[in-house]
Tab-separated table of N, CA, C and O in Angstrom:
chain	number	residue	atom	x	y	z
A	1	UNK	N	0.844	-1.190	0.000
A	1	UNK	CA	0.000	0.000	0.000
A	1	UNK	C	0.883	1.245	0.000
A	1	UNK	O	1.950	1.476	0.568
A	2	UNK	N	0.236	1.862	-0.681
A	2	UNK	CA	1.767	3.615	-0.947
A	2	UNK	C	1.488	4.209	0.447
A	2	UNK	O	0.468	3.936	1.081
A	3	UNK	N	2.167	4.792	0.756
A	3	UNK	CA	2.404	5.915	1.950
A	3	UNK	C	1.871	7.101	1.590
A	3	UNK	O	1.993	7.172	0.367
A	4	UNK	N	1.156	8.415	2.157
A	4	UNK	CA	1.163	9.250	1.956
A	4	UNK	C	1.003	10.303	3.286
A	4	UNK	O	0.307	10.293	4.302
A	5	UNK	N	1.992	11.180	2.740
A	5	UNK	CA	2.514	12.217	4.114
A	5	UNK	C	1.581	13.220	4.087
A	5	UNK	O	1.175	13.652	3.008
A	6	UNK	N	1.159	13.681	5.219
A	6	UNK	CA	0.075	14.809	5.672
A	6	UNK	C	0.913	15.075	6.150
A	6	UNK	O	1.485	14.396	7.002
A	7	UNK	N	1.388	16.615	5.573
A	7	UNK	CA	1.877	18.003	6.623
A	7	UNK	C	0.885	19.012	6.998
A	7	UNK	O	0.228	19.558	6.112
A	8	UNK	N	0.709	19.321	8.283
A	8	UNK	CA	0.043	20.323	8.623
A	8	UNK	C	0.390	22.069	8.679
A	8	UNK	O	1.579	22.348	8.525
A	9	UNK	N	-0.349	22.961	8.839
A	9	UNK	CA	0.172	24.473	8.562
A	9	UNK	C	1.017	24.758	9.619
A	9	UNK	O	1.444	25.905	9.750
A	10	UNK	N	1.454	23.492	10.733
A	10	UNK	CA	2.314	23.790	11.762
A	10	UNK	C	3.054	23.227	11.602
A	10	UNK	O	3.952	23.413	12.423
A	11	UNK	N	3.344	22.166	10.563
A	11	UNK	CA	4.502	21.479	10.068
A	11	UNK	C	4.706	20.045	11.044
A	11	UNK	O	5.787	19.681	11.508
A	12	UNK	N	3.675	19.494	11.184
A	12	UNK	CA	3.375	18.150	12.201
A	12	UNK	C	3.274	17.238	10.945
A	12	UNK	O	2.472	17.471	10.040
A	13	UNK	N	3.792	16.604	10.943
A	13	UNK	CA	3.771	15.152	9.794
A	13	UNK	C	3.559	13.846	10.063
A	13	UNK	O	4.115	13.051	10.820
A	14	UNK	N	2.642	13.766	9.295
A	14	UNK	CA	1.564	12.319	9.507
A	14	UNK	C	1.775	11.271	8.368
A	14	UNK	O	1.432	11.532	7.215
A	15	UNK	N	2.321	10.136	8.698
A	15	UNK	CA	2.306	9.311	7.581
A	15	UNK	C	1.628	8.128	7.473
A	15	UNK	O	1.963	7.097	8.056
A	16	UNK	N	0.518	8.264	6.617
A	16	UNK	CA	-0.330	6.965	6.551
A	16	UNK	C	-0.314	6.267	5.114
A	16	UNK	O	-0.029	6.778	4.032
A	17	UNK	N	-0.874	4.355	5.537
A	17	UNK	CA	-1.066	4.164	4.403
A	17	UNK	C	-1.930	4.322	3.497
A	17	UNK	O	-2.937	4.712	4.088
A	18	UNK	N	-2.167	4.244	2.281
A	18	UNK	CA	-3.496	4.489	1.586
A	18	UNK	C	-3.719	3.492	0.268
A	18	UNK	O	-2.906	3.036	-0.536
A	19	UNK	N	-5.104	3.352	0.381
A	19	UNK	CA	-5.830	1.993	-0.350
A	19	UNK	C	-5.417	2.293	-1.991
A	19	UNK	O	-6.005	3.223	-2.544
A	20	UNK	N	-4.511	1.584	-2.686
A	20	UNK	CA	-5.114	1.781	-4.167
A	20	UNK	C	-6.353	1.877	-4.780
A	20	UNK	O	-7.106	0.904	-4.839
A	21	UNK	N	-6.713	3.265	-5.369
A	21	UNK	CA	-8.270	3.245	-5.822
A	21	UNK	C	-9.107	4.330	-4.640
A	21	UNK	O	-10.262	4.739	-4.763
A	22	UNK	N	-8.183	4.628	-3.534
A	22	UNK	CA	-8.987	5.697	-2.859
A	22	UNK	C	-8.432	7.012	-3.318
A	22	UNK	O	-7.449	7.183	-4.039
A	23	UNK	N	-9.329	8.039	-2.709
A	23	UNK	CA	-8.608	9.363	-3.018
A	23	UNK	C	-7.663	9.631	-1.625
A	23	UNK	O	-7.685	9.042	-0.545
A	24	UNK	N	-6.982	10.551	-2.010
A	24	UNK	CA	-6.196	11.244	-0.715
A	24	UNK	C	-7.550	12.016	0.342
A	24	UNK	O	-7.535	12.189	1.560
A	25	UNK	N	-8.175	12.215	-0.232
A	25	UNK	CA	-9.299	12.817	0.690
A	25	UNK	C	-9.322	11.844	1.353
A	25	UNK	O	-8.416	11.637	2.161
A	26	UNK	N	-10.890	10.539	1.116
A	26	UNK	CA	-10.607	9.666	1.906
A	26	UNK	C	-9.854	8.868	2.972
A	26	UNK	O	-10.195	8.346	4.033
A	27	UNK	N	-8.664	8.969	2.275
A	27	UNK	CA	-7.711	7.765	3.362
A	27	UNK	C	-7.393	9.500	4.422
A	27	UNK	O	-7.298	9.268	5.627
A	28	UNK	N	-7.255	10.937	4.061
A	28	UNK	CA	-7.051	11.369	4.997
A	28	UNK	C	-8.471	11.182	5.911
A	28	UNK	O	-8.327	10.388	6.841
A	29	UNK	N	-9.356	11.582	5.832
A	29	UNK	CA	-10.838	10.865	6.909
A	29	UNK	C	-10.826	9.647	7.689
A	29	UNK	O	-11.300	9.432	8.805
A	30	UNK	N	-10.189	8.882	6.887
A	30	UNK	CA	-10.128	7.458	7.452
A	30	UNK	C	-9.225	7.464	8.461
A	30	UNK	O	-9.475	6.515	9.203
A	31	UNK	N	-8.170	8.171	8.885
A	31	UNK	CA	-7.149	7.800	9.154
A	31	UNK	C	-6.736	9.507	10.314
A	31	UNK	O	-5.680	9.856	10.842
A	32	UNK	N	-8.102	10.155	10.297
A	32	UNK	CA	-8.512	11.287	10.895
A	32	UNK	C	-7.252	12.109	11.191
A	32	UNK	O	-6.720	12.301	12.285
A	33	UNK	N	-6.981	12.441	10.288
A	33	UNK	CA	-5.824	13.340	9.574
A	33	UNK	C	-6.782	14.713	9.583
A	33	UNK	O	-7.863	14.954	9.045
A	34	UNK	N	-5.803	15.587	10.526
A	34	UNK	CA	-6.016	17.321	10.687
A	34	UNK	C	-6.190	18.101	9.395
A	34	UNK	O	-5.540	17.831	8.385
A	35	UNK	N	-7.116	19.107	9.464
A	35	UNK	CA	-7.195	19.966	8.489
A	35	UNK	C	-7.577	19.748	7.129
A	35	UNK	O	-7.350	20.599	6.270
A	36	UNK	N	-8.306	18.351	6.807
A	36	UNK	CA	-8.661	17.573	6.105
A	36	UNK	C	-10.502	17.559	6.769
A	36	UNK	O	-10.926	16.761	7.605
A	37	UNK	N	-11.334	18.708	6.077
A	37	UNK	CA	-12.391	18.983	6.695
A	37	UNK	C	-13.990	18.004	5.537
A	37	UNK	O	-15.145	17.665	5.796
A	38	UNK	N	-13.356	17.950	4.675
A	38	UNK	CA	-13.896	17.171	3.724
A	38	UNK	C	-15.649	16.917	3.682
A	38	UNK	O	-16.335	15.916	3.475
A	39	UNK	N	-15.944	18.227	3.961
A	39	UNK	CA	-17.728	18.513	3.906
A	39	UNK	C	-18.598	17.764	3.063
A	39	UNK	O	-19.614	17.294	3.575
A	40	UNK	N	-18.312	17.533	1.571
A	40	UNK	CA	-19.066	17.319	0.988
A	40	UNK	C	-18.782	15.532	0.404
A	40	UNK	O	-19.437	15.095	-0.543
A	41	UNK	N	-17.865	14.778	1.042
A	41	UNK	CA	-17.264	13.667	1.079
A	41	UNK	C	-17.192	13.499	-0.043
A	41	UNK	O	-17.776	12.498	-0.459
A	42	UNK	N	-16.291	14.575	-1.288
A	42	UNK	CA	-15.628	13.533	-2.305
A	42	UNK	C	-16.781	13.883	-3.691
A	42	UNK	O	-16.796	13.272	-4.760
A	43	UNK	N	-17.511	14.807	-3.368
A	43	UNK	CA	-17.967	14.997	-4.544
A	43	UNK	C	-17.530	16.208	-5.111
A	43	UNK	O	-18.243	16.832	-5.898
A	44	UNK	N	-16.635	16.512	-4.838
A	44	UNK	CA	-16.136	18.033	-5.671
A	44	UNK	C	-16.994	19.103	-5.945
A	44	UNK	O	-16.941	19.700	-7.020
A	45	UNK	N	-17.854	19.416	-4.971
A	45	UNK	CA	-18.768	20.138	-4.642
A	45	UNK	C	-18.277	21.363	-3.361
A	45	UNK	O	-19.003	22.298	-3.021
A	46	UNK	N	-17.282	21.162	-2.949
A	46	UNK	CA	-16.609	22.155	-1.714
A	46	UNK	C	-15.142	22.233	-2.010
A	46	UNK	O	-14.546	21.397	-2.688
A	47	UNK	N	-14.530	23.419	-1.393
A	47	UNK	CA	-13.174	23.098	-1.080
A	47	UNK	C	-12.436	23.027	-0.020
A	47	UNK	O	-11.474	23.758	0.213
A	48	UNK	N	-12.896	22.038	0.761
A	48	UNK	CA	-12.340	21.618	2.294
A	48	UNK	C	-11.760	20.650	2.771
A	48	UNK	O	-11.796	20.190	3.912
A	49	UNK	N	-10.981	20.201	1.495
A	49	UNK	CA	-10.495	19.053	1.364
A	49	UNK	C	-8.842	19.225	0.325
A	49	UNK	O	-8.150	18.350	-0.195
A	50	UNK	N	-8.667	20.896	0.363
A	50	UNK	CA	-7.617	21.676	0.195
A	50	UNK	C	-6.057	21.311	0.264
A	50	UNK	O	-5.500	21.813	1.240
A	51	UNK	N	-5.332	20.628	-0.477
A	51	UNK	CA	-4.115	21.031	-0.295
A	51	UNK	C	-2.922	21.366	-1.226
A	51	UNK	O	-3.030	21.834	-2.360
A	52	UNK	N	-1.718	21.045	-0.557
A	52	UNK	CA	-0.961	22.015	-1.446
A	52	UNK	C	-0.158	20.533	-1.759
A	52	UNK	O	0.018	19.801	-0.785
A	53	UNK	N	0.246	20.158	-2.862
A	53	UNK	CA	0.858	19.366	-3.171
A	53	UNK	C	2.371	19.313	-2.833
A	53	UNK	O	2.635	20.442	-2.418
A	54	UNK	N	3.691	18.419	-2.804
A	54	UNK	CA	4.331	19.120	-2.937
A	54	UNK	C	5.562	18.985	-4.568
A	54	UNK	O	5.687	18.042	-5.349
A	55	UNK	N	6.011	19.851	-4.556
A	55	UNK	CA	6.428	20.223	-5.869
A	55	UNK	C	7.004	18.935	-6.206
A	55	UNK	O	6.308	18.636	-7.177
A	56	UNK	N	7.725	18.083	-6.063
A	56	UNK	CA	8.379	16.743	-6.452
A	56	UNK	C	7.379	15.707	-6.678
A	56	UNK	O	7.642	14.511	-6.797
A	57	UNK	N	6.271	16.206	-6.728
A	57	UNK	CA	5.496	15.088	-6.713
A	57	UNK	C	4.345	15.711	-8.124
A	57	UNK	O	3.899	14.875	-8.909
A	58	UNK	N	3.973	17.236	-8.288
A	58	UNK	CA	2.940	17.863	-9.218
A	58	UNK	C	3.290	16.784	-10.462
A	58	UNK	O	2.287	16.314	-10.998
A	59	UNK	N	4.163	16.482	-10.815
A	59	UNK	CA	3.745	15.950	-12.383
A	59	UNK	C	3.128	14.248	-12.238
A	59	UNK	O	2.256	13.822	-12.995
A	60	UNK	N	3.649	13.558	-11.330
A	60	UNK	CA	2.732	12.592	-11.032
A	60	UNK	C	1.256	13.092	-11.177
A	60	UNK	O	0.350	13.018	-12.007
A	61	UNK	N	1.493	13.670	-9.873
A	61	UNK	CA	-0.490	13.552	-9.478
A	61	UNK	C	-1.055	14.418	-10.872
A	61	UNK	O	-1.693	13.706	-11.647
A	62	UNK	N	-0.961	15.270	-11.113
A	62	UNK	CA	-0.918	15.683	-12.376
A	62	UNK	C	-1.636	17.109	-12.240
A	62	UNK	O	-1.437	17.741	-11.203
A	63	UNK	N	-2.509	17.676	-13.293
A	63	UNK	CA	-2.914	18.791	-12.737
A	63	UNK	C	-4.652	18.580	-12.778
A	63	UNK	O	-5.289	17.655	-13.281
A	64	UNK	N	-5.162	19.850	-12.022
A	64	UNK	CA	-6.493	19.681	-11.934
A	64	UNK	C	-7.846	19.561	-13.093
A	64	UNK	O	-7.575	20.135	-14.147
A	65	UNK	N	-8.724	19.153	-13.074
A	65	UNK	CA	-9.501	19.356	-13.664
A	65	UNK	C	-10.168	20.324	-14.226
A	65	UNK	O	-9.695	21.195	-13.496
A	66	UNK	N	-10.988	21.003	-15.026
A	66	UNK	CA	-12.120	22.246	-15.113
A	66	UNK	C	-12.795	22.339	-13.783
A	66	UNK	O	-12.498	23.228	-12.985
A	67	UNK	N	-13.439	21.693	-13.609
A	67	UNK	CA	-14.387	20.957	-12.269
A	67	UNK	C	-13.640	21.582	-11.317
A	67	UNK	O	-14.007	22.609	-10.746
A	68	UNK	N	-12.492	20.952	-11.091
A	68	UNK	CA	-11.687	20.839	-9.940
A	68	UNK	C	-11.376	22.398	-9.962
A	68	UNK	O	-11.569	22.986	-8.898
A	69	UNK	N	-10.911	23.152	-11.066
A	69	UNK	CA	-10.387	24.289	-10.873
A	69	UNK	C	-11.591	25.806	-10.217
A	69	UNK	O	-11.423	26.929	-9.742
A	70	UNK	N	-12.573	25.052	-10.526
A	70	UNK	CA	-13.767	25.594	-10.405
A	70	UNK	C	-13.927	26.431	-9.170
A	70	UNK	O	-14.189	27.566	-8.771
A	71	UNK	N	-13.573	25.032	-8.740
A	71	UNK	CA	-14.156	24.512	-7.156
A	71	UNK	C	-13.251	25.405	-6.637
A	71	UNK	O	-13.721	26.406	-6.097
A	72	UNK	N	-11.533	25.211	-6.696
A	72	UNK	CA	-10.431	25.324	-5.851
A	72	UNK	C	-10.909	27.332	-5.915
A	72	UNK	O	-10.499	27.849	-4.875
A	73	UNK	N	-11.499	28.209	-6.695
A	73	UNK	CA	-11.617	29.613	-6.516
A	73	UNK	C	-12.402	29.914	-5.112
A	73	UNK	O	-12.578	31.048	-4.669
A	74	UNK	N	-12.819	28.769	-4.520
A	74	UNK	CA	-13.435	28.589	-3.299
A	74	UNK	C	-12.460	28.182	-1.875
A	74	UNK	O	-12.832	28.192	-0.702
A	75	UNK	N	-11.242	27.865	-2.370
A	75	UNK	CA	-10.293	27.719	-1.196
A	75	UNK	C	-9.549	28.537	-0.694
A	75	UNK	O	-9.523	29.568	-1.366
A	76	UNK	N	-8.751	28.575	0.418
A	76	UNK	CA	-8.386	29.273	0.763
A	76	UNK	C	-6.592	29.482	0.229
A	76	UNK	O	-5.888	28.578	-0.222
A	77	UNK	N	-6.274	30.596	0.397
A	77	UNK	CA	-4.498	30.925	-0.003
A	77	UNK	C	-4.593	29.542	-1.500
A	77	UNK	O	-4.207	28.415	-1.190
A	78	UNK	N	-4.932	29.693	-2.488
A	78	UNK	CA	-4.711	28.833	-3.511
A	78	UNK	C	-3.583	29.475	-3.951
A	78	UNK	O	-3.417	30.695	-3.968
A	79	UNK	N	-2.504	28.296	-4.446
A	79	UNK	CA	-1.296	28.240	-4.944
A	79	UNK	C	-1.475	26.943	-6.115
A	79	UNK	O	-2.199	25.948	-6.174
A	80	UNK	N	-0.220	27.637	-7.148
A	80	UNK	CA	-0.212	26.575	-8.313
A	80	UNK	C	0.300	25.306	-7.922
A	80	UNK	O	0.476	24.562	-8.887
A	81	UNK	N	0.685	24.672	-6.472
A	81	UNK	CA	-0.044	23.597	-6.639
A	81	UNK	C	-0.870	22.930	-5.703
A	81	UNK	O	-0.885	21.783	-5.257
A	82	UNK	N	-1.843	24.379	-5.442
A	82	UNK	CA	-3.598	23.637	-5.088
A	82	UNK	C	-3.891	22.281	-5.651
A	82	UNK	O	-3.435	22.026	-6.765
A	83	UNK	N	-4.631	21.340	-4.986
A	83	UNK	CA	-5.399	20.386	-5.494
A	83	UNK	C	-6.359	20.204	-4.751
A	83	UNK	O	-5.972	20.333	-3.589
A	84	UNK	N	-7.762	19.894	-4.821
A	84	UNK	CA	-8.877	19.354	-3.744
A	84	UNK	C	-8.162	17.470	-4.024
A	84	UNK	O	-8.010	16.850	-5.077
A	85	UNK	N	-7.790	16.939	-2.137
A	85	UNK	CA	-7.658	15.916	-2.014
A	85	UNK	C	-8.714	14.729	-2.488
A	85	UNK	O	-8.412	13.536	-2.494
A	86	UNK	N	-10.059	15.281	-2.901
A	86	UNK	CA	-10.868	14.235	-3.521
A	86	UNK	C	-10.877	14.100	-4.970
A	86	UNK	O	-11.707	13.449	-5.605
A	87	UNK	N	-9.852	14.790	-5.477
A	87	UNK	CA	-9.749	14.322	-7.048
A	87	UNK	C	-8.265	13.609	-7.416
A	87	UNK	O	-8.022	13.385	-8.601
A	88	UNK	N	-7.293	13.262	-6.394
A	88	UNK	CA	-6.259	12.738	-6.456
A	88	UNK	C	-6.419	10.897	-6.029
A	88	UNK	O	-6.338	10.442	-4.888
A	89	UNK	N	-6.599	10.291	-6.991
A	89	UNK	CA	-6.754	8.653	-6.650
A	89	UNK	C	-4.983	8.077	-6.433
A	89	UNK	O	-3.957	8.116	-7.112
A	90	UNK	N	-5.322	7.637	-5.285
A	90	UNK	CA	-3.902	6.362	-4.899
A	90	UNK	C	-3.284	6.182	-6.312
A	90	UNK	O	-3.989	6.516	-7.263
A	91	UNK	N	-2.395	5.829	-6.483
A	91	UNK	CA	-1.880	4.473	-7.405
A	91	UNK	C	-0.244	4.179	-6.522
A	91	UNK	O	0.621	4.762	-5.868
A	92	UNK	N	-0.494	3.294	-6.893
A	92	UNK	CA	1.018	2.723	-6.630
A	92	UNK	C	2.505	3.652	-6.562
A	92	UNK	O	3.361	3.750	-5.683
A	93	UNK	N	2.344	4.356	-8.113
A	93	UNK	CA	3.475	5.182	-8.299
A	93	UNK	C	3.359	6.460	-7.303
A	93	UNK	O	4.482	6.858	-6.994
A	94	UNK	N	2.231	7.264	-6.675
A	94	UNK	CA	2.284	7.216	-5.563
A	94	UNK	C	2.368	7.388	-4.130
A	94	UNK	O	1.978	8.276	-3.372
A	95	UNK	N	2.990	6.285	-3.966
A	95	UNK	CA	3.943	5.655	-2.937
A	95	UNK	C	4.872	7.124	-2.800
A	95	UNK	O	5.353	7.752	-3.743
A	96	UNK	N	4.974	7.493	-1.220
A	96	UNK	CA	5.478	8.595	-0.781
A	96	UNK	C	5.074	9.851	-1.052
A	96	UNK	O	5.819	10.763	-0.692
A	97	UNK	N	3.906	10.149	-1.690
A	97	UNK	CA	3.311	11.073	-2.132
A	97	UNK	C	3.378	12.418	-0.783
A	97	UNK	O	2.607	12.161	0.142
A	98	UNK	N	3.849	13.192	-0.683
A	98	UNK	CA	3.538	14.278	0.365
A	98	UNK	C	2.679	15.540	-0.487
A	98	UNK	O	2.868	15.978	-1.622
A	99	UNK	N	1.639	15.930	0.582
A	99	UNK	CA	1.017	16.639	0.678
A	99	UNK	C	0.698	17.893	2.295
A	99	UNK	O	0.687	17.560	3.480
A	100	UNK	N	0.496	19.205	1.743
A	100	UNK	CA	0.460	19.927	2.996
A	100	UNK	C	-1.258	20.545	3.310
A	100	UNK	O	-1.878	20.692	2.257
A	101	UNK	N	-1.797	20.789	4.170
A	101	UNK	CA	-2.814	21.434	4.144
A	101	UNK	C	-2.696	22.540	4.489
A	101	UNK	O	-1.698	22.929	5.096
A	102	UNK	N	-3.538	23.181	4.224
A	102	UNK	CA	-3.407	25.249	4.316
A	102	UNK	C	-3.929	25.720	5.943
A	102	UNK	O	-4.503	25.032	6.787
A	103	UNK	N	-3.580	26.858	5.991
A	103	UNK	CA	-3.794	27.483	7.518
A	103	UNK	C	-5.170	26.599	8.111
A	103	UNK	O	-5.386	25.925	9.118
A	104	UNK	N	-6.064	27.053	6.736
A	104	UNK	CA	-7.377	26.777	7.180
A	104	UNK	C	-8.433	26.491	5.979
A	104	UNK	O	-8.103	27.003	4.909
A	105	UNK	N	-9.618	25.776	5.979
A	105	UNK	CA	-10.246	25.409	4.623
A	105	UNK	C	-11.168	26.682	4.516
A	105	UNK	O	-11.466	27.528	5.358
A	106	UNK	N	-11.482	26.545	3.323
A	106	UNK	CA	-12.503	27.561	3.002
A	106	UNK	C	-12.367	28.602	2.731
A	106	UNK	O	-13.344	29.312	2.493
């Protein structure tokens, strides 16, 4: 199962595993990971599920959607590399994926 690192806006780092086929949203809920407020569970309907990718990793996860970009004009401090954690699915490759969340959602 890949790893994926939750940094918080205080710089506390959380490393959990996560299911191939889930989103990073999810396994952060599951696994009740801070600052990961995730209102609308995964339908890309909110942006509280906010984070900042980190740069060694943007061309993997790749970039956002229309949808997704939509949404993210609803988050807070957005940076180029915003992503809402419910449009990023596991895969294998992955594995070590770090991600940070912002001061605060919304």
């Amino acid at each position: 199962m890949p790893n994926i690192t939750y940094i918080d806006a205080h710089g506390e780092s959380r490393t959990v595993e996560g299911e191939v086929g889930a989103t990073v949203m999810e396994t952060a809920v599951r696994n009740e990971i801070p600052g990961i407020e995730a209102e609308c569970g995964g339908a890309c309907a909110c942006a509280t599920c906010h984070v900042y990718v980190d740069e060694a990793w943007m061309e993997k996860v790749g970039q956002p959607e229309p949808m997704e970009e939509d949404m993210l004009d609803f988050a807070f401090d957005v940076r180029p590399n915003s992503r809402l954690s419910c449009q990023i699915r596991i895969r294998e490759e992955l594995d070590g994926l770090v991600v940070r969340t912002p001061e605060r959602q919304g």
